[in-house]
């Protein structure tokens, strides 16, 4: 590790021991995002005082179970998304980015919240997830922010009504259209005017990579999934789970940008992004009028 980076890590640790964890964005301004994430994996001696304020990592098995990857491979994917997120922060006159209210919708074990705290004060960070094990893991490993359980069909959320920004990474990629519509209406209610929502969707090409072994017995195939995507703009292949309110609320989905625009109305699409690290997820950026 470069001597200058080690110096910045020690300086940030000293800053936080003097000022407290709420000053994390200011303390870590001179630390590259990749380094901020890597020290949480490698835990180098130079970052010892800083790591006192940062979360620990769950096991590789847990990371893979939630996301399909772990360690530095997963970190690269996470960093790519956070860079897109930060580039689309809404411009709030006379209000610093560190004081933006930010929601991670579907936070899992906190893979993105642990990076977002470099930019936003912990008390302004919120994370929700319908799986109680996810929230328990966040708390067990000291993920910063306000953590809340959410319903599988999220008509209500226990988060502020004045969110500046929300993101849903690899969430709408697993929802049936009716649950996606409910989630979008709920998130829209919680955004301030001018607030932004970033969500990821899968393109039709995803189905070439999908394993249909479990779904084939229920009549699903790559050909059927691709045809539905072309014909309707949306495909959902449910997992073998009990229904909630008559709906199987989790599976795998793809949708076109045009379908997402209709589903998200009255939110306005302002950008479409993608990362070379994860070409099978498009990042859609919406803004509330």
PDB file of C-alpha atoms in Angstrom:
ATOM      1  CA  UNK A   1       0.000   0.000   0.000  1.00  0.00           C
ATOM      2  CA  UNK A   2       1.309   3.461  -0.877  1.00  0.00           C
ATOM      3  CA  UNK A   3       2.792   5.436   1.998  1.00  0.00           C
ATOM      4  CA  UNK A   4       0.474   8.372   1.227  1.00  0.00           C
ATOM      5  CA  UNK A   5      -2.589   6.127   1.424  1.00  0.00           C
ATOM      6  CA  UNK A   6      -1.390   4.720   4.752  1.00  0.00           C
ATOM      7  CA  UNK A   7      -0.960   8.285   6.008  1.00  0.00           C
ATOM      8  CA  UNK A   8      -4.515   9.208   4.968  1.00  0.00           C
ATOM      9  CA  UNK A   9      -5.903   6.096   6.692  1.00  0.00           C
ATOM     10  CA  UNK A  10      -4.154   6.987   9.940  1.00  0.00           C
ATOM     11  CA  UNK A  11      -5.269  10.611   9.665  1.00  0.00           C
ATOM     12  CA  UNK A  12      -8.889   9.539   9.131  1.00  0.00           C
ATOM     13  CA  UNK A  13      -8.735   7.255  12.170  1.00  0.00           C
ATOM     14  CA  UNK A  14      -7.376  10.063  14.337  1.00  0.00           C
ATOM     15  CA  UNK A  15     -10.062  12.431  13.002  1.00  0.00           C
ATOM     16  CA  UNK A  16     -12.885  10.045  13.935  1.00  0.00           C
ATOM     17  CA  UNK A  17     -11.480   9.333  17.384  1.00  0.00           C
ATOM     18  CA  UNK A  18     -11.544  13.097  17.931  1.00  0.00           C
ATOM     19  CA  UNK A  19     -14.821  14.029  16.185  1.00  0.00           C
ATOM     20  CA  UNK A  20     -16.934  10.840  16.187  1.00  0.00           C
ATOM     21  CA  UNK A  21     -18.393   8.563  13.522  1.00  0.00           C
ATOM     22  CA  UNK A  22     -20.865  11.171  12.201  1.00  0.00           C
ATOM     23  CA  UNK A  23     -17.888  12.951  10.659  1.00  0.00           C
ATOM     24  CA  UNK A  24     -17.005   9.893   8.559  1.00  0.00           C
ATOM     25  CA  UNK A  25     -17.487  11.547   5.122  1.00  0.00           C
ATOM     26  CA  UNK A  26     -15.191  14.447   6.020  1.00  0.00           C
ATOM     27  CA  UNK A  27     -12.624  12.171   7.674  1.00  0.00           C
ATOM     28  CA  UNK A  28     -12.438   9.853   4.646  1.00  0.00           C
ATOM     29  CA  UNK A  29     -12.608  12.441   1.853  1.00  0.00           C
ATOM     30  CA  UNK A  30      -8.971  11.804   0.874  1.00  0.00           C
ATOM     31  CA  UNK A  31      -9.304   8.010   0.864  1.00  0.00           C
ATOM     32  CA  UNK A  32     -10.094   6.431  -2.544  1.00  0.00           C
ATOM     33  CA  UNK A  33     -13.372   4.513  -2.633  1.00  0.00           C
ATOM     34  CA  UNK A  34     -11.613   1.296  -3.679  1.00  0.00           C
ATOM     35  CA  UNK A  35      -9.287   1.577  -0.682  1.00  0.00           C
ATOM     36  CA  UNK A  36     -12.181   2.383   1.654  1.00  0.00           C
ATOM     37  CA  UNK A  37     -13.821  -0.879   0.610  1.00  0.00           C
ATOM     38  CA  UNK A  38     -10.629  -2.956   0.520  1.00  0.00           C
ATOM     39  CA  UNK A  39      -9.590  -2.129   4.073  1.00  0.00           C
ATOM     40  CA  UNK A  40     -12.874  -3.604   5.309  1.00  0.00           C
ATOM     41  CA  UNK A  41     -11.811  -6.901   3.693  1.00  0.00           C
ATOM     42  CA  UNK A  42      -8.050  -6.901   4.365  1.00  0.00           C
ATOM     43  CA  UNK A  43      -8.050  -4.910   7.638  1.00  0.00           C
ATOM     44  CA  UNK A  44      -4.462  -3.557   7.328  1.00  0.00           C
ATOM     45  CA  UNK A  45      -2.597  -2.309  10.377  1.00  0.00           C
ATOM     46  CA  UNK A  46      -2.425   1.232   8.959  1.00  0.00           C
ATOM     47  CA  UNK A  47      -6.235   1.418   9.118  1.00  0.00           C
ATOM     48  CA  UNK A  48      -6.574   0.002  12.622  1.00  0.00           C
ATOM     49  CA  UNK A  49      -7.966   3.156  14.243  1.00  0.00           C
ATOM     50  CA  UNK A  50     -10.283   3.858  11.294  1.00  0.00           C
ATOM     51  CA  UNK A  51     -11.581   0.271  11.255  1.00  0.00           C
ATOM     52  CA  UNK A  52     -12.769   0.752  14.837  1.00  0.00           C
ATOM     53  CA  UNK A  53     -15.649   2.753  13.283  1.00  0.00           C
ATOM     54  CA  UNK A  54     -16.320   0.564  10.229  1.00  0.00           C
ATOM     55  CA  UNK A  55     -18.264  -2.707   9.885  1.00  0.00           C
ATOM     56  CA  UNK A  56     -16.698  -6.141   9.798  1.00  0.00           C
ATOM     57  CA  UNK A  57     -17.281  -8.515   6.889  1.00  0.00           C
ATOM     58  CA  UNK A  58     -19.558 -11.555   6.885  1.00  0.00           C
ATOM     59  CA  UNK A  59     -18.035 -14.849   5.770  1.00  0.00           C
ATOM     60  CA  UNK A  60     -17.398 -15.557   2.090  1.00  0.00           C
ATOM     61  CA  UNK A  61     -20.165 -18.172   2.208  1.00  0.00           C
ATOM     62  CA  UNK A  62     -22.681 -15.550   3.355  1.00  0.00           C
ATOM     63  CA  UNK A  63     -21.553 -13.095   0.690  1.00  0.00           C
ATOM     64  CA  UNK A  64     -21.901 -15.710  -2.047  1.00  0.00           C
ATOM     65  CA  UNK A  65     -25.314 -16.843  -0.794  1.00  0.00           C
ATOM     66  CA  UNK A  66     -26.680 -13.284  -1.008  1.00  0.00           C
ATOM     67  CA  UNK A  67     -24.869 -12.020  -4.118  1.00  0.00           C
ATOM     68  CA  UNK A  68     -23.125 -14.864  -5.957  1.00  0.00           C
ATOM     69  CA  UNK A  69     -19.643 -13.434  -5.330  1.00  0.00           C
ATOM     70  CA  UNK A  70     -17.400 -12.379  -2.460  1.00  0.00           C
ATOM     71  CA  UNK A  71     -14.274 -10.512  -1.450  1.00  0.00           C
ATOM     72  CA  UNK A  72     -12.500  -8.255  -3.922  1.00  0.00           C
ATOM     73  CA  UNK A  73     -14.501  -9.532  -6.915  1.00  0.00           C
ATOM     74  CA  UNK A  74     -17.727  -8.441  -5.250  1.00  0.00           C
ATOM     75  CA  UNK A  75     -16.105  -5.199  -4.074  1.00  0.00           C
ATOM     76  CA  UNK A  76     -15.304  -4.226  -7.673  1.00  0.00           C
ATOM     77  CA  UNK A  77     -18.978  -4.654  -8.618  1.00  0.00           C
ATOM     78  CA  UNK A  78     -20.091  -2.666  -5.584  1.00  0.00           C
ATOM     79  CA  UNK A  79     -17.633   0.163  -6.211  1.00  0.00           C
ATOM     80  CA  UNK A  80     -18.807   0.456  -9.825  1.00  0.00           C
ATOM     81  CA  UNK A  81     -22.409   0.940  -8.698  1.00  0.00           C
ATOM     82  CA  UNK A  82     -21.546   3.381  -5.897  1.00  0.00           C
ATOM     83  CA  UNK A  83     -19.615   5.526  -8.382  1.00  0.00           C
ATOM     84  CA  UNK A  84     -22.727   5.716 -10.566  1.00  0.00           C
ATOM     85  CA  UNK A  85     -24.832   6.511  -7.491  1.00  0.00           C
ATOM     86  CA  UNK A  86     -22.576   9.351  -6.361  1.00  0.00           C
ATOM     87  CA  UNK A  87     -22.482  10.842  -9.857  1.00  0.00           C
ATOM     88  CA  UNK A  88     -26.279  11.223  -9.741  1.00  0.00           C
ATOM     89  CA  UNK A  89     -26.735  12.731  -6.289  1.00  0.00           C
ATOM     90  CA  UNK A  90     -29.391  15.464  -6.555  1.00  0.00           C
ATOM     91  CA  UNK A  91     -28.059  18.992  -6.326  1.00  0.00           C
ATOM     92  CA  UNK A  92     -29.316  20.551  -3.113  1.00  0.00           C
ATOM     93  CA  UNK A  93     -28.469  24.250  -2.801  1.00  0.00           C
ATOM     94  CA  UNK A  94     -26.783  25.130   0.506  1.00  0.00           C
ATOM     95  CA  UNK A  95     -26.860  21.468   1.618  1.00  0.00           C
ATOM     96  CA  UNK A  96     -23.765  19.238   1.546  1.00  0.00           C
ATOM     97  CA  UNK A  97     -23.901  15.751   0.065  1.00  0.00           C
ATOM     98  CA  UNK A  98     -22.988  14.308   3.459  1.00  0.00           C
ATOM     99  CA  UNK A  99     -26.365  15.477   4.781  1.00  0.00           C
ATOM    100  CA  UNK A 100     -28.457  13.845   2.032  1.00  0.00           C
ATOM    101  CA  UNK A 101     -31.015  11.308   3.261  1.00  0.00           C
ATOM    102  CA  UNK A 102     -30.259   8.055   1.441  1.00  0.00           C
ATOM    103  CA  UNK A 103     -32.153   4.735   1.407  1.00  0.00           C
ATOM    104  CA  UNK A 104     -30.827   1.317   0.426  1.00  0.00           C
ATOM    105  CA  UNK A 105     -34.006  -0.561  -0.588  1.00  0.00           C
ATOM    106  CA  UNK A 106     -33.119  -4.241  -0.245  1.00  0.00           C
ATOM    107  CA  UNK A 107     -29.872  -3.756   1.672  1.00  0.00           C
ATOM    108  CA  UNK A 108     -29.014  -7.436   2.194  1.00  0.00           C
ATOM    109  CA  UNK A 109     -25.993  -7.774   4.476  1.00  0.00           C
ATOM    110  CA  UNK A 110     -24.987  -4.171   3.818  1.00  0.00           C
ATOM    111  CA  UNK A 111     -22.559  -4.557   0.916  1.00  0.00           C
ATOM    112  CA  UNK A 112     -23.439  -1.094  -0.446  1.00  0.00           C
ATOM    113  CA  UNK A 113     -24.244   0.725   2.802  1.00  0.00           C
ATOM    114  CA  UNK A 114     -20.685   0.006   3.970  1.00  0.00           C
ATOM    115  CA  UNK A 115     -19.450   2.031   0.986  1.00  0.00           C
ATOM    116  CA  UNK A 116     -22.171   4.686   0.991  1.00  0.00           C
ATOM    117  CA  UNK A 117     -21.117   5.817   4.475  1.00  0.00           C
ATOM    118  CA  UNK A 118     -17.985   7.304   2.891  1.00  0.00           C
ATOM    119  CA  UNK A 119     -20.248   9.945   1.348  1.00  0.00           C
ATOM    120  CA  UNK A 120     -23.259  10.282   3.680  1.00  0.00           C
ATOM    121  CA  UNK A 121     -23.336  10.643   7.464  1.00  0.00           C
ATOM    122  CA  UNK A 122     -24.473   7.410   9.170  1.00  0.00           C
ATOM    123  CA  UNK A 123     -27.509   9.044  10.781  1.00  0.00           C
ATOM    124  CA  UNK A 124     -28.779   9.979   7.284  1.00  0.00           C
ATOM    125  CA  UNK A 125     -28.380   6.431   5.918  1.00  0.00           C
ATOM    126  CA  UNK A 126     -31.318   4.018   5.879  1.00  0.00           C
ATOM    127  CA  UNK A 127     -31.475   0.360   4.922  1.00  0.00           C
ATOM    128  CA  UNK A 128     -34.501  -1.926   4.613  1.00  0.00           C
ATOM    129  CA  UNK A 129     -34.835  -5.593   3.687  1.00  0.00           C
ATOM    130  CA  UNK A 130     -37.710  -8.099   3.900  1.00  0.00           C
ATOM    131  CA  UNK A 131     -35.463 -10.929   5.099  1.00  0.00           C
ATOM    132  CA  UNK A 132     -34.932 -10.619   8.847  1.00  0.00           C
ATOM    133  CA  UNK A 133     -31.636 -12.507   8.495  1.00  0.00           C
ATOM    134  CA  UNK A 134     -30.297  -9.664   6.344  1.00  0.00           C
ATOM    135  CA  UNK A 135     -31.067  -7.044   8.988  1.00  0.00           C
ATOM    136  CA  UNK A 136     -29.601  -9.322  11.692  1.00  0.00           C
ATOM    137  CA  UNK A 137     -26.369  -9.683   9.693  1.00  0.00           C
ATOM    138  CA  UNK A 138     -26.099  -5.910   9.224  1.00  0.00           C
ATOM    139  CA  UNK A 139     -26.447  -5.383  12.955  1.00  0.00           C
ATOM    140  CA  UNK A 140     -24.117  -8.262  13.812  1.00  0.00           C
ATOM    141  CA  UNK A 141     -21.343  -6.773  11.671  1.00  0.00           C
ATOM    142  CA  UNK A 142     -21.886  -3.158  12.680  1.00  0.00           C
ATOM    143  CA  UNK A 143     -23.177  -1.767   9.375  1.00  0.00           C
ATOM    144  CA  UNK A 144     -23.742   1.946   9.855  1.00  0.00           C
ATOM    145  CA  UNK A 145     -27.152   3.529   9.359  1.00  0.00           C
ATOM    146  CA  UNK A 146     -30.758   3.074  10.408  1.00  0.00           C
ATOM    147  CA  UNK A 147     -31.788  -0.511   9.654  1.00  0.00           C
ATOM    148  CA  UNK A 148     -35.409  -1.620   9.372  1.00  0.00           C
ATOM    149  CA  UNK A 149     -37.299  -4.740   8.237  1.00  0.00           C
ATOM    150  CA  UNK A 150     -39.695  -4.257   5.320  1.00  0.00           C
ATOM    151  CA  UNK A 151     -42.659  -6.297   4.039  1.00  0.00           C
ATOM    152  CA  UNK A 152     -42.207  -8.610   1.059  1.00  0.00           C
ATOM    153  CA  UNK A 153     -44.994  -6.612  -0.553  1.00  0.00           C
ATOM    154  CA  UNK A 154     -43.846  -3.115   0.489  1.00  0.00           C
ATOM    155  CA  UNK A 155     -46.913  -0.927   0.708  1.00  0.00           C
ATOM    156  CA  UNK A 156     -45.390   0.875   3.704  1.00  0.00           C
ATOM    157  CA  UNK A 157     -41.794   1.527   4.781  1.00  0.00           C
ATOM    158  CA  UNK A 158     -40.476   2.626   8.166  1.00  0.00           C
ATOM    159  CA  UNK A 159     -38.218   5.318   6.704  1.00  0.00           C
ATOM    160  CA  UNK A 160     -38.379   9.130   6.432  1.00  0.00           C
ATOM    161  CA  UNK A 161     -40.879  10.797   4.102  1.00  0.00           C
ATOM    162  CA  UNK A 162     -38.222  13.215   2.803  1.00  0.00           C
ATOM    163  CA  UNK A 163     -35.628  10.986   1.137  1.00  0.00           C
ATOM    164  CA  UNK A 164     -33.217  12.795  -1.155  1.00  0.00           C
ATOM    165  CA  UNK A 165     -32.214   9.568  -2.823  1.00  0.00           C
ATOM    166  CA  UNK A 166     -32.958   5.854  -2.831  1.00  0.00           C
ATOM    167  CA  UNK A 167     -31.390   2.956  -4.646  1.00  0.00           C
ATOM    168  CA  UNK A 168     -32.413  -0.637  -5.277  1.00  0.00           C
ATOM    169  CA  UNK A 169     -29.530  -2.728  -6.568  1.00  0.00           C
ATOM    170  CA  UNK A 170     -30.506  -6.216  -7.777  1.00  0.00           C
ATOM    171  CA  UNK A 171     -33.986  -5.894  -6.264  1.00  0.00           C
ATOM    172  CA  UNK A 172     -36.325  -5.195  -9.181  1.00  0.00           C
ATOM    173  CA  UNK A 173     -34.409  -7.951 -10.974  1.00  0.00           C
ATOM    174  CA  UNK A 174     -36.274 -10.383  -8.685  1.00  0.00           C
ATOM    175  CA  UNK A 175     -39.810  -8.973  -8.483  1.00  0.00           C
ATOM    176  CA  UNK A 176     -43.028  -9.771 -10.342  1.00  0.00           C
ATOM    177  CA  UNK A 177     -44.526  -6.756 -12.088  1.00  0.00           C
ATOM    178  CA  UNK A 178     -47.330  -6.262  -9.559  1.00  0.00           C
ATOM    179  CA  UNK A 179     -44.890  -6.145  -6.614  1.00  0.00           C
ATOM    180  CA  UNK A 180     -42.498  -3.911  -8.565  1.00  0.00           C
ATOM    181  CA  UNK A 181     -45.351  -1.454  -9.168  1.00  0.00           C
ATOM    182  CA  UNK A 182     -46.265  -1.414  -5.473  1.00  0.00           C
ATOM    183  CA  UNK A 183     -42.622  -0.880  -4.474  1.00  0.00           C
ATOM    184  CA  UNK A 184     -42.232   1.989  -6.927  1.00  0.00           C
ATOM    185  CA  UNK A 185     -45.360   3.739  -5.668  1.00  0.00           C
ATOM    186  CA  UNK A 186     -44.129   3.405  -2.093  1.00  0.00           C
ATOM    187  CA  UNK A 187     -40.643   4.667  -2.868  1.00  0.00           C
ATOM    188  CA  UNK A 188     -42.076   7.588  -4.844  1.00  0.00           C
ATOM    189  CA  UNK A 189     -44.129   8.661  -1.817  1.00  0.00           C
ATOM    190  CA  UNK A 190     -40.978   8.770   0.314  1.00  0.00           C
ATOM    191  CA  UNK A 191     -38.930  10.881  -2.117  1.00  0.00           C
ATOM    192  CA  UNK A 192     -38.855  14.661  -1.938  1.00  0.00           C
ATOM    193  CA  UNK A 193     -39.536  16.646  -5.099  1.00  0.00           C
ATOM    194  CA  UNK A 194     -36.293  16.470  -7.076  1.00  0.00           C
ATOM    195  CA  UNK A 195     -35.259  13.319  -5.230  1.00  0.00           C
ATOM    196  CA  UNK A 196     -33.784  10.479  -7.238  1.00  0.00           C
ATOM    197  CA  UNK A 197     -34.211   6.715  -7.400  1.00  0.00           C
ATOM    198  CA  UNK A 198     -31.619   4.402  -8.920  1.00  0.00           C
ATOM    199  CA  UNK A 199     -32.679   0.845  -9.683  1.00  0.00           C
ATOM    200  CA  UNK A 200     -31.218  -1.981 -11.714  1.00  0.00           C
ATOM    201  CA  UNK A 201     -33.038  -4.074 -14.308  1.00  0.00           C
ATOM    202  CA  UNK A 202     -31.949  -7.030 -16.394  1.00  0.00           C
ATOM    203  CA  UNK A 203     -31.958  -6.926 -20.208  1.00  0.00           C
ATOM    204  CA  UNK A 204     -33.347  -9.781 -22.306  1.00  0.00           C
ATOM    205  CA  UNK A 205     -29.828 -11.215 -22.742  1.00  0.00           C
ATOM    206  CA  UNK A 206     -29.881 -12.269 -19.086  1.00  0.00           C
ATOM    207  CA  UNK A 207     -32.002 -15.308 -19.944  1.00  0.00           C
ATOM    208  CA  UNK A 208     -29.150 -16.826 -21.947  1.00  0.00           C
ATOM    209  CA  UNK A 209     -27.282 -17.139 -18.641  1.00  0.00           C
ATOM    210  CA  UNK A 210     -30.181 -18.192 -16.436  1.00  0.00           C
ATOM    211  CA  UNK A 211     -30.368 -21.756 -15.119  1.00  0.00           C
ATOM    212  CA  UNK A 212     -33.860 -23.016 -15.978  1.00  0.00           C
ATOM    213  CA  UNK A 213     -33.352 -26.451 -14.410  1.00  0.00           C
ATOM    214  CA  UNK A 214     -35.656 -25.724 -11.475  1.00  0.00           C
ATOM    215  CA  UNK A 215     -38.225 -23.796 -13.496  1.00  0.00           C
ATOM    216  CA  UNK A 216     -38.496 -26.142 -16.476  1.00  0.00           C
ATOM    217  CA  UNK A 217     -40.959 -28.405 -14.676  1.00  0.00           C
ATOM    218  CA  UNK A 218     -43.271 -25.394 -14.315  1.00  0.00           C
ATOM    219  CA  UNK A 219     -43.158 -24.702 -18.041  1.00  0.00           C
ATOM    220  CA  UNK A 220     -40.458 -22.026 -18.166  1.00  0.00           C
ATOM    221  CA  UNK A 221     -37.637 -21.960 -20.695  1.00  0.00           C
ATOM    222  CA  UNK A 222     -35.197 -19.502 -22.205  1.00  0.00           C
ATOM    223  CA  UNK A 223     -37.306 -19.288 -25.348  1.00  0.00           C
ATOM    224  CA  UNK A 224     -40.460 -18.502 -23.374  1.00  0.00           C
ATOM    225  CA  UNK A 225     -38.700 -15.904 -21.198  1.00  0.00           C
ATOM    226  CA  UNK A 226     -37.174 -14.123 -24.185  1.00  0.00           C
ATOM    227  CA  UNK A 227     -40.480 -14.165 -26.055  1.00  0.00           C
ATOM    228  CA  UNK A 228     -42.352 -12.629 -23.097  1.00  0.00           C
ATOM    229  CA  UNK A 229     -39.673  -9.948 -22.790  1.00  0.00           C
ATOM    230  CA  UNK A 230     -39.974  -9.053 -26.474  1.00  0.00           C
ATOM    231  CA  UNK A 231     -43.777  -9.176 -26.525  1.00  0.00           C
ATOM    232  CA  UNK A 232     -44.651  -7.476 -23.213  1.00  0.00           C
ATOM    233  CA  UNK A 233     -41.463  -5.771 -22.042  1.00  0.00           C
ATOM    234  CA  UNK A 234     -41.386  -7.789 -18.808  1.00  0.00           C
ATOM    235  CA  UNK A 235     -40.589 -11.381 -17.863  1.00  0.00           C
ATOM    236  CA  UNK A 236     -40.862 -12.954 -14.426  1.00  0.00           C
ATOM    237  CA  UNK A 237     -39.833 -16.522 -13.579  1.00  0.00           C
ATOM    238  CA  UNK A 238     -40.957 -17.273 -10.013  1.00  0.00           C
ATOM    239  CA  UNK A 239     -38.908 -19.261  -7.555  1.00  0.00           C
ATOM    240  CA  UNK A 240     -40.476 -22.223  -5.778  1.00  0.00           C
ATOM    241  CA  UNK A 241     -41.810 -20.254  -2.806  1.00  0.00           C
ATOM    242  CA  UNK A 242     -45.185 -20.024  -1.069  1.00  0.00           C
ATOM    243  CA  UNK A 243     -47.312 -17.094  -2.277  1.00  0.00           C
ATOM    244  CA  UNK A 244     -47.874 -13.962  -0.189  1.00  0.00           C
ATOM    245  CA  UNK A 245     -51.330 -12.435  -0.673  1.00  0.00           C
ATOM    246  CA  UNK A 246     -51.688 -14.814  -3.595  1.00  0.00           C
ATOM    247  CA  UNK A 247     -48.446 -13.613  -5.242  1.00  0.00           C
ATOM    248  CA  UNK A 248     -45.101 -15.405  -5.490  1.00  0.00           C
ATOM    249  CA  UNK A 249     -43.103 -12.317  -4.571  1.00  0.00           C
ATOM    250  CA  UNK A 250     -39.590 -13.461  -5.483  1.00  0.00           C
ATOM    251  CA  UNK A 251     -37.963 -14.923  -8.574  1.00  0.00           C
ATOM    252  CA  UNK A 252     -36.009 -13.584 -11.546  1.00  0.00           C
ATOM    253  CA  UNK A 253     -37.128 -10.875 -13.915  1.00  0.00           C
ATOM    254  CA  UNK A 254     -36.129  -8.769 -16.882  1.00  0.00           C
ATOM    255  CA  UNK A 255     -37.700  -5.648 -18.328  1.00  0.00           C
ATOM    256  CA  UNK A 256     -37.198  -3.091 -21.043  1.00  0.00           C
ATOM    257  CA  UNK A 257     -36.380   0.519 -20.259  1.00  0.00           C
ATOM    258  CA  UNK A 258     -39.720   1.583 -21.763  1.00  0.00           C
ATOM    259  CA  UNK A 259     -41.636  -0.795 -19.483  1.00  0.00           C
ATOM    260  CA  UNK A 260     -39.724   0.522 -16.471  1.00  0.00           C
ATOM    261  CA  UNK A 261     -40.634   4.082 -17.441  1.00  0.00           C
ATOM    262  CA  UNK A 262     -44.334   3.226 -17.540  1.00  0.00           C
ATOM    263  CA  UNK A 263     -44.109   1.326 -14.258  1.00  0.00           C
ATOM    264  CA  UNK A 264     -42.274   4.169 -12.497  1.00  0.00           C
ATOM    265  CA  UNK A 265     -44.568   7.029 -13.581  1.00  0.00           C
ATOM    266  CA  UNK A 266     -44.760   9.821 -12.473  1.00  0.00           C
ATOM    267  CA  UNK A 267     -41.011   9.494 -11.897  1.00  0.00           C
ATOM    268  CA  UNK A 268     -39.029  10.820 -14.854  1.00  0.00           C
ATOM    269  CA  UNK A 269     -36.166   8.831 -16.372  1.00  0.00           C
ATOM    270  CA  UNK A 270     -33.054  11.033 -16.470  1.00  0.00           C
ATOM    271  CA  UNK A 271     -30.287   8.541 -17.292  1.00  0.00           C
ATOM    272  CA  UNK A 272     -29.439   4.939 -18.118  1.00  0.00           C
ATOM    273  CA  UNK A 273     -26.066   3.651 -16.952  1.00  0.00           C
ATOM    274  CA  UNK A 274     -24.187   0.365 -17.063  1.00  0.00           C
ATOM    275  CA  UNK A 275     -20.881  -0.988 -15.836  1.00  0.00           C
ATOM    276  CA  UNK A 276     -18.413  -3.085 -17.798  1.00  0.00           C
ATOM    277  CA  UNK A 277     -18.111  -5.234 -14.671  1.00  0.00           C
ATOM    278  CA  UNK A 278     -21.809  -6.196 -14.738  1.00  0.00           C
ATOM    279  CA  UNK A 279     -23.286  -5.841 -18.219  1.00  0.00           C
ATOM    280  CA  UNK A 280     -26.387  -7.865 -17.318  1.00  0.00           C
ATOM    281  CA  UNK A 281     -27.776  -5.105 -15.107  1.00  0.00           C
ATOM    282  CA  UNK A 282     -28.746  -1.684 -16.392  1.00  0.00           C
ATOM    283  CA  UNK A 283     -28.922   1.173 -13.892  1.00  0.00           C
ATOM    284  CA  UNK A 284     -31.968   3.401 -14.409  1.00  0.00           C
ATOM    285  CA  UNK A 285     -31.947   6.833 -12.813  1.00  0.00           C
ATOM    286  CA  UNK A 286     -35.345   8.375 -12.067  1.00  0.00           C
ATOM    287  CA  UNK A 287     -36.258  11.768 -10.625  1.00  0.00           C
ATOM    288  CA  UNK A 288     -39.437  12.819  -8.844  1.00  0.00           C
ATOM    289  CA  UNK A 289     -41.030  15.951 -10.341  1.00  0.00           C
TER     290      UNK A 289
END
